[in-house]
mmCIF file with all atom_site columns, C-alpha atoms in Angstrom:
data_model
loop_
_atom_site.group_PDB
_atom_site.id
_atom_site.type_symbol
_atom_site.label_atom_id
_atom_site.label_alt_id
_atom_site.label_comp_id
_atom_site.label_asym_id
_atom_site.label_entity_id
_atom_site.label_seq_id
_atom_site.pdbx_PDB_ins_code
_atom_site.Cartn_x
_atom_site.Cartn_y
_atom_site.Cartn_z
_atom_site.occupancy
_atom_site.B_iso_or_equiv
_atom_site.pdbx_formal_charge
_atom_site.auth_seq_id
_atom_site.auth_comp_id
_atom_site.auth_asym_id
_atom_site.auth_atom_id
_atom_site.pdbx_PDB_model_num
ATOM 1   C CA . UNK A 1 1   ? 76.124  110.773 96.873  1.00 35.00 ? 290 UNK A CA 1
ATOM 2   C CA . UNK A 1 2   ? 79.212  112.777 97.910  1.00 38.00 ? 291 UNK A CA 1
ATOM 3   C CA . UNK A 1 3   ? 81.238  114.671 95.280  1.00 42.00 ? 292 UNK A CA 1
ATOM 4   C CA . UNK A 1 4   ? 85.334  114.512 95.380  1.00 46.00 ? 293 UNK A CA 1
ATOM 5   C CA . UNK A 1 5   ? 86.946  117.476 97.039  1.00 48.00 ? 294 UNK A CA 1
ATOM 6   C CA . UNK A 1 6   ? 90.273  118.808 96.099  1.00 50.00 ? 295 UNK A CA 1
ATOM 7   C CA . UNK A 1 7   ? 92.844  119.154 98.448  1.00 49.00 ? 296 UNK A CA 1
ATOM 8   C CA . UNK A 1 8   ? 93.860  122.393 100.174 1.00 49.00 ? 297 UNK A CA 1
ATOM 9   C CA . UNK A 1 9   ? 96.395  122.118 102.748 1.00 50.00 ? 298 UNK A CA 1
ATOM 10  C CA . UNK A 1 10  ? 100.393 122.954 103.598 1.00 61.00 ? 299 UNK A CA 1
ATOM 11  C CA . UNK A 1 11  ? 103.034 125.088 101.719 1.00 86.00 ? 300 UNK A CA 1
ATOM 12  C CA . UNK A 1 12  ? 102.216 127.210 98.660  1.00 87.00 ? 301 UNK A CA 1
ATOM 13  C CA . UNK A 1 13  ? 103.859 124.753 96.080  1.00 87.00 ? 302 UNK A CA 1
ATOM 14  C CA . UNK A 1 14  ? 102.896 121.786 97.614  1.00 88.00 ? 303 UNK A CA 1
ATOM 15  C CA . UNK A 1 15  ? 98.687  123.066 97.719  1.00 89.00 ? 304 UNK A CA 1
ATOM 16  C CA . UNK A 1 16  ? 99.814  124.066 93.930  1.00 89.00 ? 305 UNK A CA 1
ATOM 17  C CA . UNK A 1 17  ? 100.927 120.380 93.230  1.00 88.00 ? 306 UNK A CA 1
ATOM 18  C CA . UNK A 1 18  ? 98.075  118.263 95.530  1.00 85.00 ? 307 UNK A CA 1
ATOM 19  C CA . UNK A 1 19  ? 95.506  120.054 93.707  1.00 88.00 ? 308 UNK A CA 1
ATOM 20  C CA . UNK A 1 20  ? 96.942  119.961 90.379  1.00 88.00 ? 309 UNK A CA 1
ATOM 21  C CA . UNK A 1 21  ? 97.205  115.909 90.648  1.00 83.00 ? 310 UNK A CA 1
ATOM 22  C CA . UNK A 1 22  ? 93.639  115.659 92.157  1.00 79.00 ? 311 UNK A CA 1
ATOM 23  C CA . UNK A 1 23  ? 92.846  117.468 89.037  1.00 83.00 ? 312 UNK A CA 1
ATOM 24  C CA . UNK A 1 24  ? 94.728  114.794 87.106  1.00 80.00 ? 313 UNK A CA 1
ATOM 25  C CA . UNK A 1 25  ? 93.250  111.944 88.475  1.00 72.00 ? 314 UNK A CA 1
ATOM 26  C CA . UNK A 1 26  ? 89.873  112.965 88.330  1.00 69.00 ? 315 UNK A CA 1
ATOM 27  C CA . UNK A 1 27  ? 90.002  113.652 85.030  1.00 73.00 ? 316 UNK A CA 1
ATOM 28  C CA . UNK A 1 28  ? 89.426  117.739 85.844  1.00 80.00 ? 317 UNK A CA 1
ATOM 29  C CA . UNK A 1 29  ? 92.575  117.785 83.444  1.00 85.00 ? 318 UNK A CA 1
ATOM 30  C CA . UNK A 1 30  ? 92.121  114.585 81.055  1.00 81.00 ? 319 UNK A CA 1
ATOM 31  C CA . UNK A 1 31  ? 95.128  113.095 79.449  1.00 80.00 ? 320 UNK A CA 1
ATOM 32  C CA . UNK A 1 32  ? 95.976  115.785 76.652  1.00 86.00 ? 321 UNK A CA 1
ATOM 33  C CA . UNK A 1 33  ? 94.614  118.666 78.553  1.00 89.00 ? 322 UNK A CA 1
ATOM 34  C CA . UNK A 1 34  ? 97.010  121.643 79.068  1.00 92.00 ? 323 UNK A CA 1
ATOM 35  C CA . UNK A 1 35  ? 97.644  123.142 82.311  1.00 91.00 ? 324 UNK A CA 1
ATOM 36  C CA . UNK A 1 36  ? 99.306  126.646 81.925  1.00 91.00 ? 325 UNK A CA 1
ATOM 37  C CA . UNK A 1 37  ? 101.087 128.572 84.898  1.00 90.00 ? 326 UNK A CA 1
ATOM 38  C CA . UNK A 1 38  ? 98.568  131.117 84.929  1.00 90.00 ? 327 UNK A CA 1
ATOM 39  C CA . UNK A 1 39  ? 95.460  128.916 85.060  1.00 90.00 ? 328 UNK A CA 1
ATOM 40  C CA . UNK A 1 40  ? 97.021  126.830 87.484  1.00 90.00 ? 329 UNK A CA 1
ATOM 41  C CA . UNK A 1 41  ? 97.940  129.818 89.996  1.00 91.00 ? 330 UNK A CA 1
ATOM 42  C CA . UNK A 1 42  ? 94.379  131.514 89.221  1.00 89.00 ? 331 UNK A CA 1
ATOM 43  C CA . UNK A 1 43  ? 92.527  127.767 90.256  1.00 87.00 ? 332 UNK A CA 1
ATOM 44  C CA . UNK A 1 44  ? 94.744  127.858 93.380  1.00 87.00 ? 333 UNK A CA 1
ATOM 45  C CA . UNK A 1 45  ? 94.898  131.786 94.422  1.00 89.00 ? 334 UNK A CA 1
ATOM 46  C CA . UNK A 1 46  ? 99.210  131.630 93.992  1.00 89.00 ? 335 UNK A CA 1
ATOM 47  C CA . UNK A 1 47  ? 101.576 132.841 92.419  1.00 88.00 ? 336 UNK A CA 1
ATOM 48  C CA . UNK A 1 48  ? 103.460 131.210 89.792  1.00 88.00 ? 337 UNK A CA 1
ATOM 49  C CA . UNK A 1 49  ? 106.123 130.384 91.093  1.00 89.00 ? 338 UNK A CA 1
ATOM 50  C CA . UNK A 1 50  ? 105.043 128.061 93.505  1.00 91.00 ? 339 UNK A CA 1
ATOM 51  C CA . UNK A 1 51  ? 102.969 126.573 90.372  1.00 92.00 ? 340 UNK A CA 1
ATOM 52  C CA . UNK A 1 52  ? 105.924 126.313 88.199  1.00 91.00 ? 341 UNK A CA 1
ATOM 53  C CA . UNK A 1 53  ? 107.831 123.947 91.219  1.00 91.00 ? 342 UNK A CA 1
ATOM 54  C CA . UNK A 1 54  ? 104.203 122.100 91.104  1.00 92.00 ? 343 UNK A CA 1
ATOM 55  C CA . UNK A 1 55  ? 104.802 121.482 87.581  1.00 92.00 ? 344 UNK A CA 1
ATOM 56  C CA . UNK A 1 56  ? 108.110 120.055 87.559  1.00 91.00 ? 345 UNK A CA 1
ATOM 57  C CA . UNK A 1 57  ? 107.278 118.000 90.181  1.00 89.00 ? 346 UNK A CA 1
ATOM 58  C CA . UNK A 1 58  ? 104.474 116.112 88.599  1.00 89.00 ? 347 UNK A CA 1
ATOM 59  C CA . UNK A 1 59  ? 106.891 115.897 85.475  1.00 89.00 ? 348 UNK A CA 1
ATOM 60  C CA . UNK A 1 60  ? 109.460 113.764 87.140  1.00 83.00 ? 349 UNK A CA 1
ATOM 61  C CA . UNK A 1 61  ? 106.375 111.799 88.452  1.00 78.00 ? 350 UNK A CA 1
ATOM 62  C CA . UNK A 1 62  ? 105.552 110.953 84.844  1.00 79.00 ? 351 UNK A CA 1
ATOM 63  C CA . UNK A 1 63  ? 101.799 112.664 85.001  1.00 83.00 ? 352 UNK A CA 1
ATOM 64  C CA . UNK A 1 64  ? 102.277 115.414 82.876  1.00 88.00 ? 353 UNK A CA 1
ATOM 65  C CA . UNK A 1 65  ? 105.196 116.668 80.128  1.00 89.00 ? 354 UNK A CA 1
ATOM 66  C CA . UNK A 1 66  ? 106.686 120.797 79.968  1.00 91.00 ? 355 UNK A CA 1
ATOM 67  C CA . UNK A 1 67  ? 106.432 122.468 76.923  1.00 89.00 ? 356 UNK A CA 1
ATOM 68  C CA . UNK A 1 68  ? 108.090 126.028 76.814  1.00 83.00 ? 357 UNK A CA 1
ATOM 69  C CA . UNK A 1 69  ? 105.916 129.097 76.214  1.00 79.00 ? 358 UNK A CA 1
ATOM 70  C CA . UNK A 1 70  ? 102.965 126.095 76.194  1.00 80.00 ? 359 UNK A CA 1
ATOM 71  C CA . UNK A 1 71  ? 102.592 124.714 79.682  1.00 86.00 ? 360 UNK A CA 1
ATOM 72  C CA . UNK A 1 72  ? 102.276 120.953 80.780  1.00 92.00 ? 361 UNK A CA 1
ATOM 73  C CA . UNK A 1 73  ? 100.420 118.886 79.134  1.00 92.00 ? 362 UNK A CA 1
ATOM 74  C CA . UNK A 1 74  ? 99.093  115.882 80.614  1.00 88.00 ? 363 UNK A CA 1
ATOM 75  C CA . UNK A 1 75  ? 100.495 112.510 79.814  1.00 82.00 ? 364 UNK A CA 1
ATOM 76  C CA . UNK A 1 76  ? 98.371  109.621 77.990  1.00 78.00 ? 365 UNK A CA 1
ATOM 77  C CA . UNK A 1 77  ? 99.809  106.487 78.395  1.00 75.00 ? 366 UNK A CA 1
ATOM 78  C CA . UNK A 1 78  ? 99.704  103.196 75.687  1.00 77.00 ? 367 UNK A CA 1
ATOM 79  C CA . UNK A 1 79  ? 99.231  99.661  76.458  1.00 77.00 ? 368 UNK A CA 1
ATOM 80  C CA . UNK A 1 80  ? 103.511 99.035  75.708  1.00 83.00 ? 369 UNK A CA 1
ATOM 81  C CA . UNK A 1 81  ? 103.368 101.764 78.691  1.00 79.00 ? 370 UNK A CA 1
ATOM 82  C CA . UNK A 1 82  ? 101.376 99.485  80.705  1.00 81.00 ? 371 UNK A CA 1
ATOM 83  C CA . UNK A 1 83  ? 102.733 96.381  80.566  1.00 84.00 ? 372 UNK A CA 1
ATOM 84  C CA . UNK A 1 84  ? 106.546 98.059  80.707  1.00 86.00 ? 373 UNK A CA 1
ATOM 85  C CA . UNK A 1 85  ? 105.088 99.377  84.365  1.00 85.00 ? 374 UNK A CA 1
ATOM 86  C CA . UNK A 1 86  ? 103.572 96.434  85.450  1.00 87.00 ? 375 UNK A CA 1
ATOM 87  C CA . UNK A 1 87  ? 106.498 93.780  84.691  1.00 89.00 ? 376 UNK A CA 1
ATOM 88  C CA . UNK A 1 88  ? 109.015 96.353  87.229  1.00 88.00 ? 377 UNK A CA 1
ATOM 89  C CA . UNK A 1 89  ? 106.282 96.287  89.494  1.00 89.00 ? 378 UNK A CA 1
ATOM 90  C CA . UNK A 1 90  ? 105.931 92.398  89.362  1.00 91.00 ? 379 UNK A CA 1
ATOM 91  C CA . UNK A 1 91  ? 109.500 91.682  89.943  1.00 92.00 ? 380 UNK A CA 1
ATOM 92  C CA . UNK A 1 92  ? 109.844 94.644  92.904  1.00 94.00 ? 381 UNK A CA 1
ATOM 93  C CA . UNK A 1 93  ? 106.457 93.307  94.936  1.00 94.00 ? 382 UNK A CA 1
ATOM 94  C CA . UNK A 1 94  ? 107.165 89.779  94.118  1.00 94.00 ? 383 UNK A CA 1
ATOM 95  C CA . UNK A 1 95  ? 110.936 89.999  95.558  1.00 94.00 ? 384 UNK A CA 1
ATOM 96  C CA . UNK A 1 96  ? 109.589 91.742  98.803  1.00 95.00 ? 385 UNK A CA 1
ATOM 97  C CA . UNK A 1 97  ? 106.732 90.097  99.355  1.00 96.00 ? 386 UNK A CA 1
ATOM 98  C CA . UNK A 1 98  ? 108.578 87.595  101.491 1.00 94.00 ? 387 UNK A CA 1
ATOM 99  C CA . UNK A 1 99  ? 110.444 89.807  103.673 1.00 95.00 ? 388 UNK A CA 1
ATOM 100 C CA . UNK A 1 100 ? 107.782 92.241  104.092 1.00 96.00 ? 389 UNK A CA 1
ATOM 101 C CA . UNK A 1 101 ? 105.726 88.943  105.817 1.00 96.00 ? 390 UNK A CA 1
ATOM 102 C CA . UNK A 1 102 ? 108.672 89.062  108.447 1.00 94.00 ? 391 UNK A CA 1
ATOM 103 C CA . UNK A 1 103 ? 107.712 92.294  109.753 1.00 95.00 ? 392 UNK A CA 1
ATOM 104 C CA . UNK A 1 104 ? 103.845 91.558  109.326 1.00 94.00 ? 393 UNK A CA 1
ATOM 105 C CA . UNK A 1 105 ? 102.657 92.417  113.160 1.00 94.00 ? 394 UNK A CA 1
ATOM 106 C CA . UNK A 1 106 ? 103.853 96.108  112.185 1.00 95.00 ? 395 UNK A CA 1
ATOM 107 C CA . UNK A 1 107 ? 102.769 95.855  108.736 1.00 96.00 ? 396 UNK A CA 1
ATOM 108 C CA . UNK A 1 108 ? 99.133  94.558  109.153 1.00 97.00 ? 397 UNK A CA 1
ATOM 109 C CA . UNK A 1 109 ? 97.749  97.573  111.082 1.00 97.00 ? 398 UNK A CA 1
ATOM 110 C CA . UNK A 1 110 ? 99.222  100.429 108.628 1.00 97.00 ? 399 UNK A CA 1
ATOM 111 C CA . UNK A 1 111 ? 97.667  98.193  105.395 1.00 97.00 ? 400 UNK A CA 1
ATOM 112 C CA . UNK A 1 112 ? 94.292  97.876  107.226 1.00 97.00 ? 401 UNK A CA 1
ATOM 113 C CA . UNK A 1 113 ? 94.295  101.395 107.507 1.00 97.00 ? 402 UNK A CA 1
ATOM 114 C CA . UNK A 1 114 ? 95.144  101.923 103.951 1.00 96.00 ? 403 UNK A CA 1
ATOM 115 C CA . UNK A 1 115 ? 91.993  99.715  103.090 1.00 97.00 ? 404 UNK A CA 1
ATOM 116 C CA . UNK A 1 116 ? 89.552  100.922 104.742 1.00 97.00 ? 405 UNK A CA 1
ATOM 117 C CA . UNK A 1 117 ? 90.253  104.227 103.228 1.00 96.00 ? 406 UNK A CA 1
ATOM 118 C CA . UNK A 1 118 ? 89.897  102.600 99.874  1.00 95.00 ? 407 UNK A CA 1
ATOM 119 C CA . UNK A 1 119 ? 86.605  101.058 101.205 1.00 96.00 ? 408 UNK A CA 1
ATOM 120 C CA . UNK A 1 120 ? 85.801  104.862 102.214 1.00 96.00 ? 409 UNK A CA 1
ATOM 121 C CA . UNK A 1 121 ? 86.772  106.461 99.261  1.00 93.00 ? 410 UNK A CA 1
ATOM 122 C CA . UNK A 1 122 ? 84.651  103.893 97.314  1.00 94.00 ? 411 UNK A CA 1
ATOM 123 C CA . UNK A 1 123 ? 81.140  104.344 99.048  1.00 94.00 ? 412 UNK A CA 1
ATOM 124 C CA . UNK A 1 124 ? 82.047  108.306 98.200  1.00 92.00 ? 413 UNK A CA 1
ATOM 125 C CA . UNK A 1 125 ? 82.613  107.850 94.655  1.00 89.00 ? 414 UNK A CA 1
ATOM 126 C CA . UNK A 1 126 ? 85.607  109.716 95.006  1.00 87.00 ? 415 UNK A CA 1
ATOM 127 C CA . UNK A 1 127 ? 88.329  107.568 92.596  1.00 84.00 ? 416 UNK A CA 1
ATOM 128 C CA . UNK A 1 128 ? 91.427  110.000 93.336  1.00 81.00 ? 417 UNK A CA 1
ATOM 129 C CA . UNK A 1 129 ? 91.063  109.172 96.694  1.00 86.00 ? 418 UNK A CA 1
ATOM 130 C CA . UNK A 1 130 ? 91.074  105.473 96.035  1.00 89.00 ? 419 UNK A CA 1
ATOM 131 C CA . UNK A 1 131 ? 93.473  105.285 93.823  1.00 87.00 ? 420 UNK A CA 1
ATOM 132 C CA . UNK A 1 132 ? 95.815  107.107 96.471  1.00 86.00 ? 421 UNK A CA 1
ATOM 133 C CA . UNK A 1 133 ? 94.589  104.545 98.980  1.00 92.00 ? 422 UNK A CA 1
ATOM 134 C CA . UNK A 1 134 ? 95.519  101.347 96.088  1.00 92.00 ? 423 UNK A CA 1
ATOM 135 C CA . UNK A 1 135 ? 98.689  102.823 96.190  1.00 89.00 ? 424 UNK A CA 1
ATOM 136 C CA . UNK A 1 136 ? 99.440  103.411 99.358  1.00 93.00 ? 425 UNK A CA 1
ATOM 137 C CA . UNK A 1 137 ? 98.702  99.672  100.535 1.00 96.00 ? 426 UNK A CA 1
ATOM 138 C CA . UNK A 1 138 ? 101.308 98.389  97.969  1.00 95.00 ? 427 UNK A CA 1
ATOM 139 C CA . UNK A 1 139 ? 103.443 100.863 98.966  1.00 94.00 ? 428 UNK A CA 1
ATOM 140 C CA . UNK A 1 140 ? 103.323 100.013 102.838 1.00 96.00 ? 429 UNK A CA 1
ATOM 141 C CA . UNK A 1 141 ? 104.173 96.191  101.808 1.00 97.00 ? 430 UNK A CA 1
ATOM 142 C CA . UNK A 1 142 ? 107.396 96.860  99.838  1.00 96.00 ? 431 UNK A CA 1
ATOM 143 C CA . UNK A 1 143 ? 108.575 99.473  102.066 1.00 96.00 ? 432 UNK A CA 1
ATOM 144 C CA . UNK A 1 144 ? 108.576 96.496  104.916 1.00 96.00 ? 433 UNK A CA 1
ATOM 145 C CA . UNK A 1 145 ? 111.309 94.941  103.272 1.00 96.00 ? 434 UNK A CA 1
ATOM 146 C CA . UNK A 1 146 ? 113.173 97.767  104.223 1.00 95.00 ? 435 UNK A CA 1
ATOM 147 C CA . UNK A 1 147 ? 115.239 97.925  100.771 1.00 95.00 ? 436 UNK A CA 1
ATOM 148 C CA . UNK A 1 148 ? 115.328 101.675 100.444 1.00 94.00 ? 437 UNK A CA 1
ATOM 149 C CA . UNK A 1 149 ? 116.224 101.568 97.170  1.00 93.00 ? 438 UNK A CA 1
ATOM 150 C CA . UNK A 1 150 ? 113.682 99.449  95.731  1.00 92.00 ? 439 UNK A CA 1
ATOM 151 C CA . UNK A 1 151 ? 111.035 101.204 97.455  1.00 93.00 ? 440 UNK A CA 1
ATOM 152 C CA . UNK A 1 152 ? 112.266 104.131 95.758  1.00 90.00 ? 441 UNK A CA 1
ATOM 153 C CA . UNK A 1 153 ? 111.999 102.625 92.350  1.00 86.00 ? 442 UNK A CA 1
ATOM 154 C CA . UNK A 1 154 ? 108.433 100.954 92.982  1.00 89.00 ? 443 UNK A CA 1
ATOM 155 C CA . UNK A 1 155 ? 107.232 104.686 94.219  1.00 85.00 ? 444 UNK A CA 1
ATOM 156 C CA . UNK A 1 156 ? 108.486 106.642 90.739  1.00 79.00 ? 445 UNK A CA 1
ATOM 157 C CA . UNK A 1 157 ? 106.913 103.491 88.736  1.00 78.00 ? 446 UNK A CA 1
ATOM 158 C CA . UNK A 1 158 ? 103.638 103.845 90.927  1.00 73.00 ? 447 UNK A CA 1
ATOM 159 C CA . UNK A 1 159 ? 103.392 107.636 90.180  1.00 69.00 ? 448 UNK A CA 1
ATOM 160 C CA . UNK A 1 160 ? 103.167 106.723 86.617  1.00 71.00 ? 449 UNK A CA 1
ATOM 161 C CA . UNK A 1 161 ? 100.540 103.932 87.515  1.00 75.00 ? 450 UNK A CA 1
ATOM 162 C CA . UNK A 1 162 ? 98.432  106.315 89.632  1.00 74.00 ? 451 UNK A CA 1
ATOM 163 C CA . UNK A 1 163 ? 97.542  107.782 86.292  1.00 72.00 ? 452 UNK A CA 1
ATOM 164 C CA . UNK A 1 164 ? 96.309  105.071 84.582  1.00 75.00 ? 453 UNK A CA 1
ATOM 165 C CA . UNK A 1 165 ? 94.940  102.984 87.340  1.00 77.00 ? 454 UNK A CA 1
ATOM 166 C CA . UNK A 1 166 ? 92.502  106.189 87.780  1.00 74.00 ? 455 UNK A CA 1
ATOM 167 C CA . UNK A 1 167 ? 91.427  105.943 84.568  1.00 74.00 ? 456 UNK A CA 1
ATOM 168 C CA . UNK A 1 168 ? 90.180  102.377 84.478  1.00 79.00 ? 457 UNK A CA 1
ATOM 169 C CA . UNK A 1 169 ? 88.532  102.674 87.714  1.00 81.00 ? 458 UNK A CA 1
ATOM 170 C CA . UNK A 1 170 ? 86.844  105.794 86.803  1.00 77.00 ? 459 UNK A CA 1
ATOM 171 C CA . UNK A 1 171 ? 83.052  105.341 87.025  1.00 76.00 ? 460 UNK A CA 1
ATOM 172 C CA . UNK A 1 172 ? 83.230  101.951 87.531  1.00 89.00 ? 461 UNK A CA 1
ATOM 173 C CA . UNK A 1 173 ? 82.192  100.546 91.051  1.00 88.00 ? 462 UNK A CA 1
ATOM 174 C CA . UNK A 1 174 ? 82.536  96.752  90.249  1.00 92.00 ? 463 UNK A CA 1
ATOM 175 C CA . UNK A 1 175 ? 86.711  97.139  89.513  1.00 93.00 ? 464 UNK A CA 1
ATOM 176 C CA . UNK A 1 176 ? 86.524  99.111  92.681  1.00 92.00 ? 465 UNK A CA 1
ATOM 177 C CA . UNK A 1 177 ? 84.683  96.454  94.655  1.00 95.00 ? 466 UNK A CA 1
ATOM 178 C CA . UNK A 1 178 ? 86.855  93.784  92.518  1.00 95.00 ? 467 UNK A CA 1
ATOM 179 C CA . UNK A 1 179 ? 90.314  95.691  93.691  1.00 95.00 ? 468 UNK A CA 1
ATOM 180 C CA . UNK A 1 180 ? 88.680  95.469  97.709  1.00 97.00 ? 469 UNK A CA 1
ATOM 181 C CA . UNK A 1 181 ? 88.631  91.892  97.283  1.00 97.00 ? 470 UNK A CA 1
ATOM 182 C CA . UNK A 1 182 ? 91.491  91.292  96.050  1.00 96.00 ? 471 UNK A CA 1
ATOM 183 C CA . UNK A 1 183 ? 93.080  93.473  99.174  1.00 97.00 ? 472 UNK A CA 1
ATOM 184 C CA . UNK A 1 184 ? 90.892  91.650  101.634 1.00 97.00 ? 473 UNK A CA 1
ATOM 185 C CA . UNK A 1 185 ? 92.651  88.394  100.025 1.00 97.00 ? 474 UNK A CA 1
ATOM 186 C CA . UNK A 1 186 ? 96.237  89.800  100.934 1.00 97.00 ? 475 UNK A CA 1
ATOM 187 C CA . UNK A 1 187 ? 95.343  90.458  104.470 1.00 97.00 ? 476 UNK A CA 1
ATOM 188 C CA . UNK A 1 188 ? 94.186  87.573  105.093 1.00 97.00 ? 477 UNK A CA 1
ATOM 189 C CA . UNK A 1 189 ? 97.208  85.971  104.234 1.00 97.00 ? 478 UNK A CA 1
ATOM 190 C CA . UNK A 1 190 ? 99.018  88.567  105.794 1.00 96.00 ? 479 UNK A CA 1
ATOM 191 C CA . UNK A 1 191 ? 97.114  87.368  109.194 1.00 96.00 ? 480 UNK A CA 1
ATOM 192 C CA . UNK A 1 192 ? 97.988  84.121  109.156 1.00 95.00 ? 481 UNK A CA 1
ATOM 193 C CA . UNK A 1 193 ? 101.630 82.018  109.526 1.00 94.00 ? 482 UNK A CA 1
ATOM 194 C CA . UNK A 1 194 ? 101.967 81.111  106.030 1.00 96.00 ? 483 UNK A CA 1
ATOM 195 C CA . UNK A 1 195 ? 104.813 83.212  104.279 1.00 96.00 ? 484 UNK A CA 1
ATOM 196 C CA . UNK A 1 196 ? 104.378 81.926  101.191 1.00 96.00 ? 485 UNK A CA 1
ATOM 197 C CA . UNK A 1 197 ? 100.370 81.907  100.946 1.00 97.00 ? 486 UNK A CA 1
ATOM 198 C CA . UNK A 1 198 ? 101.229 85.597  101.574 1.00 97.00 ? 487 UNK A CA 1
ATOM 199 C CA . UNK A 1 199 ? 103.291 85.541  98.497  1.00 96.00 ? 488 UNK A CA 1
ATOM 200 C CA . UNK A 1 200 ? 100.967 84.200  96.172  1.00 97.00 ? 489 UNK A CA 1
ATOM 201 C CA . UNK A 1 201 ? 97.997  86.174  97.491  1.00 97.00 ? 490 UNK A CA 1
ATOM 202 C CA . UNK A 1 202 ? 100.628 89.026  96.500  1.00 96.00 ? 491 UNK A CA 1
ATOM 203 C CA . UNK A 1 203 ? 101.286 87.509  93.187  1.00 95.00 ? 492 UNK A CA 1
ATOM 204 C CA . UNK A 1 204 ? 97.551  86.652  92.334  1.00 96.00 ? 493 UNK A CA 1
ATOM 205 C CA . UNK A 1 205 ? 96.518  90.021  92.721  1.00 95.00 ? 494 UNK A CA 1
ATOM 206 C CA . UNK A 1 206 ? 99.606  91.600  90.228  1.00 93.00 ? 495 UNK A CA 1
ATOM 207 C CA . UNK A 1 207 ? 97.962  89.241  87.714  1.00 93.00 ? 496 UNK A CA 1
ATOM 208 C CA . UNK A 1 208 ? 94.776  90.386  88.389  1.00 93.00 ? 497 UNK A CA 1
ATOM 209 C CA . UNK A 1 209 ? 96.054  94.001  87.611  1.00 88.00 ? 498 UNK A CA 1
ATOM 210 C CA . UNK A 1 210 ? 97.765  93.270  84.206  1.00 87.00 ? 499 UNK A CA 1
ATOM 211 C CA . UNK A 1 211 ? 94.488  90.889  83.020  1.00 89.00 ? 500 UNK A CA 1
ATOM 212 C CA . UNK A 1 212 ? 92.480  94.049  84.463  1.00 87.00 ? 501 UNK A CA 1
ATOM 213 C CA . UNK A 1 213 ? 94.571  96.963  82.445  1.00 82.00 ? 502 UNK A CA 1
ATOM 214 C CA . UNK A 1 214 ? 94.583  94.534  79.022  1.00 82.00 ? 503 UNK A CA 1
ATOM 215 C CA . UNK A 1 215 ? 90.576  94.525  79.372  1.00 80.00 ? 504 UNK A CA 1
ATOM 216 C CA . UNK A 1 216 ? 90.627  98.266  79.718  1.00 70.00 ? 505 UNK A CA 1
ATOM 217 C CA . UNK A 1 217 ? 92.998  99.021  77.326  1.00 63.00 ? 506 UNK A CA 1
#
């Protein structure tokens, strides 16, 4: 069995902020946890300033909030949370489901991709790495609708459901191998003619989410 590895890669705030959300979403820093300047720099051999841009960054993302003379702490989320998150999210992947079947022959290859890493990232137990691959798919789908600015409303309500969605697969390899179904269910449709099997592939699988995160909750 393989063990998670954090990230270590590119500029000095951006190392900062990659590890500091691997650290998130595998529950290195659980919901509640602080994360200070100093321990953050120490973890990642910087300075703090680069840590401090780190920070802020994953506080507009929603995964953590900035206390002064405390640190960040990271962010729990409730149930009203959830559901707020996942009714956007219905009505943004819902709406571009349709036009994102349009550009399908692009589309398919880029969202196989994106599943196979979760497939990957699955077999190595590794649920940040999953969870980046979950998002990534539904990402790739509403971006080929090519409505820039509902893309970039679905990404800052999908940095806020990277957190949870971590925590409820956490440890648990049948909603992993339950969320690869449900993928494998979308492609399908997404290889075929049928624009509006697509759609409710799409659809079937938000509602699998939301009956998914009320079980968890």
């Amino acid at each position: 069995m393989s063990s998670p590895s954090a990230p270590v890669a590119g500029t000095a705030t951006t190392r900062a902020y990659e590890f500091a959300k691997w650290a998130i979403l595998s529950s290195v820093y659980p919901a509640g946890a602080v994360i200070t300047e100093s321990g953050l720099a120490h973890e990642v051999g910087l300075s703090r300033t680069p840590v401090r841009h780190a920070l802020l960054r994953l506080e507009v993302e929603g995964l953590v909030t900035l206390h002064a003379r405390r640190g960040a702490v990271v962010n729990s989320f409730s149930m009203r949370d959830v559901e707020n998150i996942l009714e956007v999210r219905v009505l943004v992947e819902n709406h571009t489901a349709a036009r994102s079947f349009d550009r399908r022959k692009d589309l398919l290859p880029r969202v196989e991709a994106a599943h196979e890493s979760m497939k990957r990232s699955r077999r190595e137990h590794d649920t940040a790495a999953f969870t980046a691959s979950d998002r990534l798919f539904h990402e790739l789908i509403v971006d080929a609708a090519e409505n820039e600015v509902l893309s970039s409303i679905y990404r800052s309500l999908r940095e806020r459901q990277t957190l949870f969605t971590s925590v409820i697969m956490r440890g648990r390899d049948d909603r992993m191998v339950a969320a690869i179904a449900e993928h494998e269910r979308i492609l399908e449709a997404l290889r075929g003619d049928d624009r509006q099997a697509f759609c409710d592939a799409v659809n079937r699988h938000l509602q699998w989410s939301i009956a998914l995160a009320r079980e968890s909750h």
